[in-house]
Coordinates of C-alpha atoms in Angstrom, one line a residue:
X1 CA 80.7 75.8 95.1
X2 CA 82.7 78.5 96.3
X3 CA 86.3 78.7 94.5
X4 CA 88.6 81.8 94.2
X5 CA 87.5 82.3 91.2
X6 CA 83.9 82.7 91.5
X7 CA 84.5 84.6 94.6
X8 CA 86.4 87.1 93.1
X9 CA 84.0 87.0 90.2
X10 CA 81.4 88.0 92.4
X11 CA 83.5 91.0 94.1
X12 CA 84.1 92.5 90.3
X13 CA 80.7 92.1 89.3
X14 CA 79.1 94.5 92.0
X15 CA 80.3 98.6 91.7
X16 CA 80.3 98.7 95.9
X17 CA 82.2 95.5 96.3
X18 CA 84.7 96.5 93.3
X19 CA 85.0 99.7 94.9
X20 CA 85.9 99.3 97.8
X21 CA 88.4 96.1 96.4
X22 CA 90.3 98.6 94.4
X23 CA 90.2 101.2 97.4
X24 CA 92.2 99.3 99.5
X25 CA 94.3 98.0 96.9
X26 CA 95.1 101.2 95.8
X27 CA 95.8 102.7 99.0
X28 CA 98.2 99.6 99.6
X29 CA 99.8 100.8 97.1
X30 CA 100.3 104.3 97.5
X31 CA 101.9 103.9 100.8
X32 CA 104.2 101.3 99.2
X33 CA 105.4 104.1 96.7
X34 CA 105.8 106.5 99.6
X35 CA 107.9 104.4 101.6
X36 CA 110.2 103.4 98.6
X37 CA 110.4 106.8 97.8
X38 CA 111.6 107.9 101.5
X39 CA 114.1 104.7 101.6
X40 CA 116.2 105.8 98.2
X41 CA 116.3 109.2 100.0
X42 CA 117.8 107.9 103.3
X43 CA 119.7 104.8 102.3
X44 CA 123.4 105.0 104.0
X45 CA 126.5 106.4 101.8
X46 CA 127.7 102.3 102.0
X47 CA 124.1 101.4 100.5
X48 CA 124.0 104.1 98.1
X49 CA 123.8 101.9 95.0
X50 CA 120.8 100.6 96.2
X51 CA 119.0 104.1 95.8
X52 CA 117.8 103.6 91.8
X53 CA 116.4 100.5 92.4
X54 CA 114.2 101.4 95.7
X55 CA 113.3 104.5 93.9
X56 CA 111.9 102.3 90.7
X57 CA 110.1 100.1 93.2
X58 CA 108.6 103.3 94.7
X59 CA 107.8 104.3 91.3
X60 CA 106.0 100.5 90.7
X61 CA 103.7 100.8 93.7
X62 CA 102.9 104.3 92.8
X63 CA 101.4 103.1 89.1
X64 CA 99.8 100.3 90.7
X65 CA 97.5 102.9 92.7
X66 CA 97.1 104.8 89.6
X67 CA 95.8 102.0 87.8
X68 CA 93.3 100.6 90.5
X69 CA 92.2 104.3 90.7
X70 CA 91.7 104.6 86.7
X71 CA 89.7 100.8 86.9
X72 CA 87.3 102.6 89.4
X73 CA 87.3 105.8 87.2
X74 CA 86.4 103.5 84.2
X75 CA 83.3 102.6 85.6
X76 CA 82.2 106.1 86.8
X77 CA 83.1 105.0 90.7
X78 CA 84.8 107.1 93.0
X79 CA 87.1 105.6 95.9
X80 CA 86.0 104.9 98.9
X81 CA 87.4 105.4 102.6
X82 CA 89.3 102.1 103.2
X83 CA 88.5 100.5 106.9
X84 CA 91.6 100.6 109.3
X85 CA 90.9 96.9 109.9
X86 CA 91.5 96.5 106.3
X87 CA 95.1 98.8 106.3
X88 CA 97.4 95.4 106.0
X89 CA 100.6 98.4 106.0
X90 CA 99.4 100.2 109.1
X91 CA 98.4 97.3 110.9
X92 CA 101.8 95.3 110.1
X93 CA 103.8 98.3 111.2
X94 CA 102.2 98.5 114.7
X95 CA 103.6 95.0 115.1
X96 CA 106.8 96.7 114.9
X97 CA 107.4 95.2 111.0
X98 CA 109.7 96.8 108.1
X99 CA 110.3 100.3 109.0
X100 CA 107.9 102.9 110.4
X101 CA 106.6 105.8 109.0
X102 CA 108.0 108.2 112.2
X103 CA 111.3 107.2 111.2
X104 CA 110.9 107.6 107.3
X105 CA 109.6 111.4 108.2
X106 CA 112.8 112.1 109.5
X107 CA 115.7 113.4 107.7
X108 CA 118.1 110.9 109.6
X109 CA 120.1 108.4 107.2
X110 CA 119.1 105.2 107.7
X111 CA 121.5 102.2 109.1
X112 CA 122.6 99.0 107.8
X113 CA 120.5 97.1 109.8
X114 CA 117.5 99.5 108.8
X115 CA 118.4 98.4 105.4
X116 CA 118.5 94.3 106.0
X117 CA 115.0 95.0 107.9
X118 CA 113.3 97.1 104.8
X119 CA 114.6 94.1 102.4
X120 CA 113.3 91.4 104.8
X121 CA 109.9 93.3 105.2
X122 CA 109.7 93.3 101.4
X123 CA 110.5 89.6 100.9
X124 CA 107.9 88.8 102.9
X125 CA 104.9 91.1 101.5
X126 CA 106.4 90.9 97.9
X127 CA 105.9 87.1 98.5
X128 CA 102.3 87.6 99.4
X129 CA 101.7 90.1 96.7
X130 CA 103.3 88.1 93.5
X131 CA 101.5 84.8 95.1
X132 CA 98.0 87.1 94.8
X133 CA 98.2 88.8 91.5
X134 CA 99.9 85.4 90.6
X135 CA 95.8 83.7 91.2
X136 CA 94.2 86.7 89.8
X137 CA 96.3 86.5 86.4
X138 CA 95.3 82.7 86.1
X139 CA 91.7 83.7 86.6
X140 CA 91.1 87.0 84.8
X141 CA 94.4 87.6 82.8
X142 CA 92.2 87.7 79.9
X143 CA 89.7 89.5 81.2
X144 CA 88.7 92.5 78.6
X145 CA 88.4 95.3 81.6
X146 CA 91.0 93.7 84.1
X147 CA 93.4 91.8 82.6
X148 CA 96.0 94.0 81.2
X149 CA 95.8 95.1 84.8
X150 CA 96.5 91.9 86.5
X151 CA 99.2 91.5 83.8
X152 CA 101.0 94.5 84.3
X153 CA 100.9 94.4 87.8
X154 CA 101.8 90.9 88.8
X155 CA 104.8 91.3 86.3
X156 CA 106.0 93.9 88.4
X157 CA 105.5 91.9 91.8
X158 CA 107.4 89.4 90.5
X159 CA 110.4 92.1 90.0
X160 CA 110.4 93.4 93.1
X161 CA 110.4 89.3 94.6
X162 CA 113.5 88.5 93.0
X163 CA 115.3 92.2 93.9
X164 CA 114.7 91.2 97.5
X165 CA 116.2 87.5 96.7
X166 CA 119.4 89.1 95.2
X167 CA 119.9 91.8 97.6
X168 CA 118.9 90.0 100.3
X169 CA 121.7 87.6 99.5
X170 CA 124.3 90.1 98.3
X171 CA 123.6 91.3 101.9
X172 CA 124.2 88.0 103.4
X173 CA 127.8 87.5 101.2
X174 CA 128.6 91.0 103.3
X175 CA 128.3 89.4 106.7
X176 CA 124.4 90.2 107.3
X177 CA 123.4 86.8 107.6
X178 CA 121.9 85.9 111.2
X179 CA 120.6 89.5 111.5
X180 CA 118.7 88.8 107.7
X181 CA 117.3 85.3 109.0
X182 CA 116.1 86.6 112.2
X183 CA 114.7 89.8 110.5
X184 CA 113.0 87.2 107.9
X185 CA 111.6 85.2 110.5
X186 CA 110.2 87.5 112.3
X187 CA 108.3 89.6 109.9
X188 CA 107.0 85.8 108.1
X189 CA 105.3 85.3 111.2
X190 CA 103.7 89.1 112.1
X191 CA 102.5 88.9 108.0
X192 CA 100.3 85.7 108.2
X193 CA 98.7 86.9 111.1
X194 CA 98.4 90.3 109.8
X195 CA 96.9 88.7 106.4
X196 CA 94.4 86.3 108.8
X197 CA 92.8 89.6 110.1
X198 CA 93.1 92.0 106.9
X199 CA 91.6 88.7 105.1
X200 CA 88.8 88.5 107.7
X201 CA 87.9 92.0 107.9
X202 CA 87.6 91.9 103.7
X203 CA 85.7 89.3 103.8
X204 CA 83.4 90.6 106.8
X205 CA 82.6 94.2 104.8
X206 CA 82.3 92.6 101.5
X207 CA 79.6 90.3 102.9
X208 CA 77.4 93.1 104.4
X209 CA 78.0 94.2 100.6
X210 CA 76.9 91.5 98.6
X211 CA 74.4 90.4 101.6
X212 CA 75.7 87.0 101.9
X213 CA 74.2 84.3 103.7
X214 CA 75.6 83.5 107.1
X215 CA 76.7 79.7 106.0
X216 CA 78.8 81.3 103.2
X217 CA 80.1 83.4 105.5
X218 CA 80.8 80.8 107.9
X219 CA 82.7 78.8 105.3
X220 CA 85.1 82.1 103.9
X221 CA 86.0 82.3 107.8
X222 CA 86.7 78.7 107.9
X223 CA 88.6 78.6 104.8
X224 CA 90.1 81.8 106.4
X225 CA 91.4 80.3 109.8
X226 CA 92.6 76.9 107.7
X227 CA 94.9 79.1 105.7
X228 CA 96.5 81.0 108.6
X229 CA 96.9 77.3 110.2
X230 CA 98.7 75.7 108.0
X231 CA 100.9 79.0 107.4
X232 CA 101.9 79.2 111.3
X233 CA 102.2 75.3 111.0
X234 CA 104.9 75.1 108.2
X235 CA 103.7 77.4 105.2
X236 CA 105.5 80.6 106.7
X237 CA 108.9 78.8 105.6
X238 CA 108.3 80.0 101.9
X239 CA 108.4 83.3 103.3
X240 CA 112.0 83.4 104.8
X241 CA 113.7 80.8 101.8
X242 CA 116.0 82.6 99.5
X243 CA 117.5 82.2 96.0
X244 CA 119.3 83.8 93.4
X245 CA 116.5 84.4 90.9
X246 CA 116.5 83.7 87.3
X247 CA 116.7 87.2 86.0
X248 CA 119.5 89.3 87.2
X249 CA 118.9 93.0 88.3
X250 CA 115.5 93.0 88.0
X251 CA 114.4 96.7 89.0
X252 CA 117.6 97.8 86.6
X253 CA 116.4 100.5 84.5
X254 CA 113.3 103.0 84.4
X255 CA 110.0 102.2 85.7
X256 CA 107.2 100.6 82.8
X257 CA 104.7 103.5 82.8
X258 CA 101.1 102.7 82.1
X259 CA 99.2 105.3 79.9
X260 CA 96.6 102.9 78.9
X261 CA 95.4 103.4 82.7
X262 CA 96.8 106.5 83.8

């Protein structure tokens, strides 16, 4: 019976299929420190006090690689080139969502409005990443090779969640509203068809990889496409919903480092 469990199970037990999981993971995550990083530099004077917090998500996502890297190194694997149809940050910026990397070269401060569409881009894939490492701590957060890991890491994900909630509404207080909600919107619905694809192109090269038979291939597609259904049907909204979450300021501080890992 296939479950996400056993799936993933599967994925982790074979050095290609784990290699090339914590590839793209880890690239994921590099670019996500990367673009923090660039955003503290270029926030507006008005948005200023935003800076340490964008800069400790930076510093997060920039672990994150480092320990997906150091879980390949573990095992004597060396990362592999990730596919483009895999690149879920690539392929959601030529959609036109969050803010590109031509404009986060540039030296030029960045605008209000820039700001409400980095925080709305962030809700949205923060959403997808906490629900994620949310499954794999249930499954394997007692693993002895993965789960201080998945721990760590979908501790974090929950942090940066609730720092888009709470800015994202401090934002709205300031007048932002209709520009957030439109911004939120728009992104929800580029993400789940973004994730269909990335999801489908996973699934396609970890198939050749394991050499799975084409029914169980068949039925990861369908369970695929039935997913991305019901998310363009009604499961989008839990993308764009916000509330004051229960911890307050929760990228206040330093960034955790990880020297078990890296």
């Amino acid at each position: 019976m296939l479950s996400a469990k056993s799936l993933f199970q599967e994925i982790l037990d074979h050095d290609e299929s784990f290699r090339l999981f914590c590839s793209i993971a880890a690239s994921g995550e590099a670019q996500g420190g990367w673009e923090n990083g660039r955003i503290a530099a270029l926030l507006p004077e008005r948005c200023r006090e935003l800076a340490p917090k964008a800069a400790r998500h930076g510093a997060d996502e920039d672990k994150h690689g480092r320990i997906f890297h150091a879980l390949m190194k573990k095992r004597g694997l060396r990362p592999a080139d990730v596919p483009d149809d895999t690149d879920y940050t690539m392929l959601l910026e030529r959609r036109g969502i969050g803010l590109g990397h031509a404009k986060l070269r540039r030296e030029d401060p960045l605008t209000e409005r820039d700001v409400v569409v980095y925080l709305a881009h962030s809700r949205v894939t923060e959403q997808r990443a906490s629900e994620q490492m949310e499954l794999l701590r249930k499954h394997f957060g007692d693993h002895p090779d993965l789960g201080r890991a998945v721990r760590m890491i979908s501790a974090d994900e929950e942090n940066h969640l609730a720092y888009c909630h709470e800015e994202l509404l401090r934002l709205a207080r300031a007048g932002h509203g209709p520009t957030i909600h439109r911004a939120l919107r728009e992104c929800a619905l580029a993400e789940i068809r973004v994730y269909r694809d990335v999801s489908l192109a996973v699934m396609a090269h970890m198939g050749r990889i394991l050499g799975w038979p084409r029914p169980k291939a068949a039925a990861l597609t369908a369970a695929i496409h039935a997913v991305y259904a019901y998310e363009r049907l009604a499961g989008w909204r839990r993308m764009v919903s916000l509330a004051p979450p229960r911890r307050r300021d929760p990228l206040g501080g330093p960034a955790s480092t990880a020297p078990e890992f890296a």
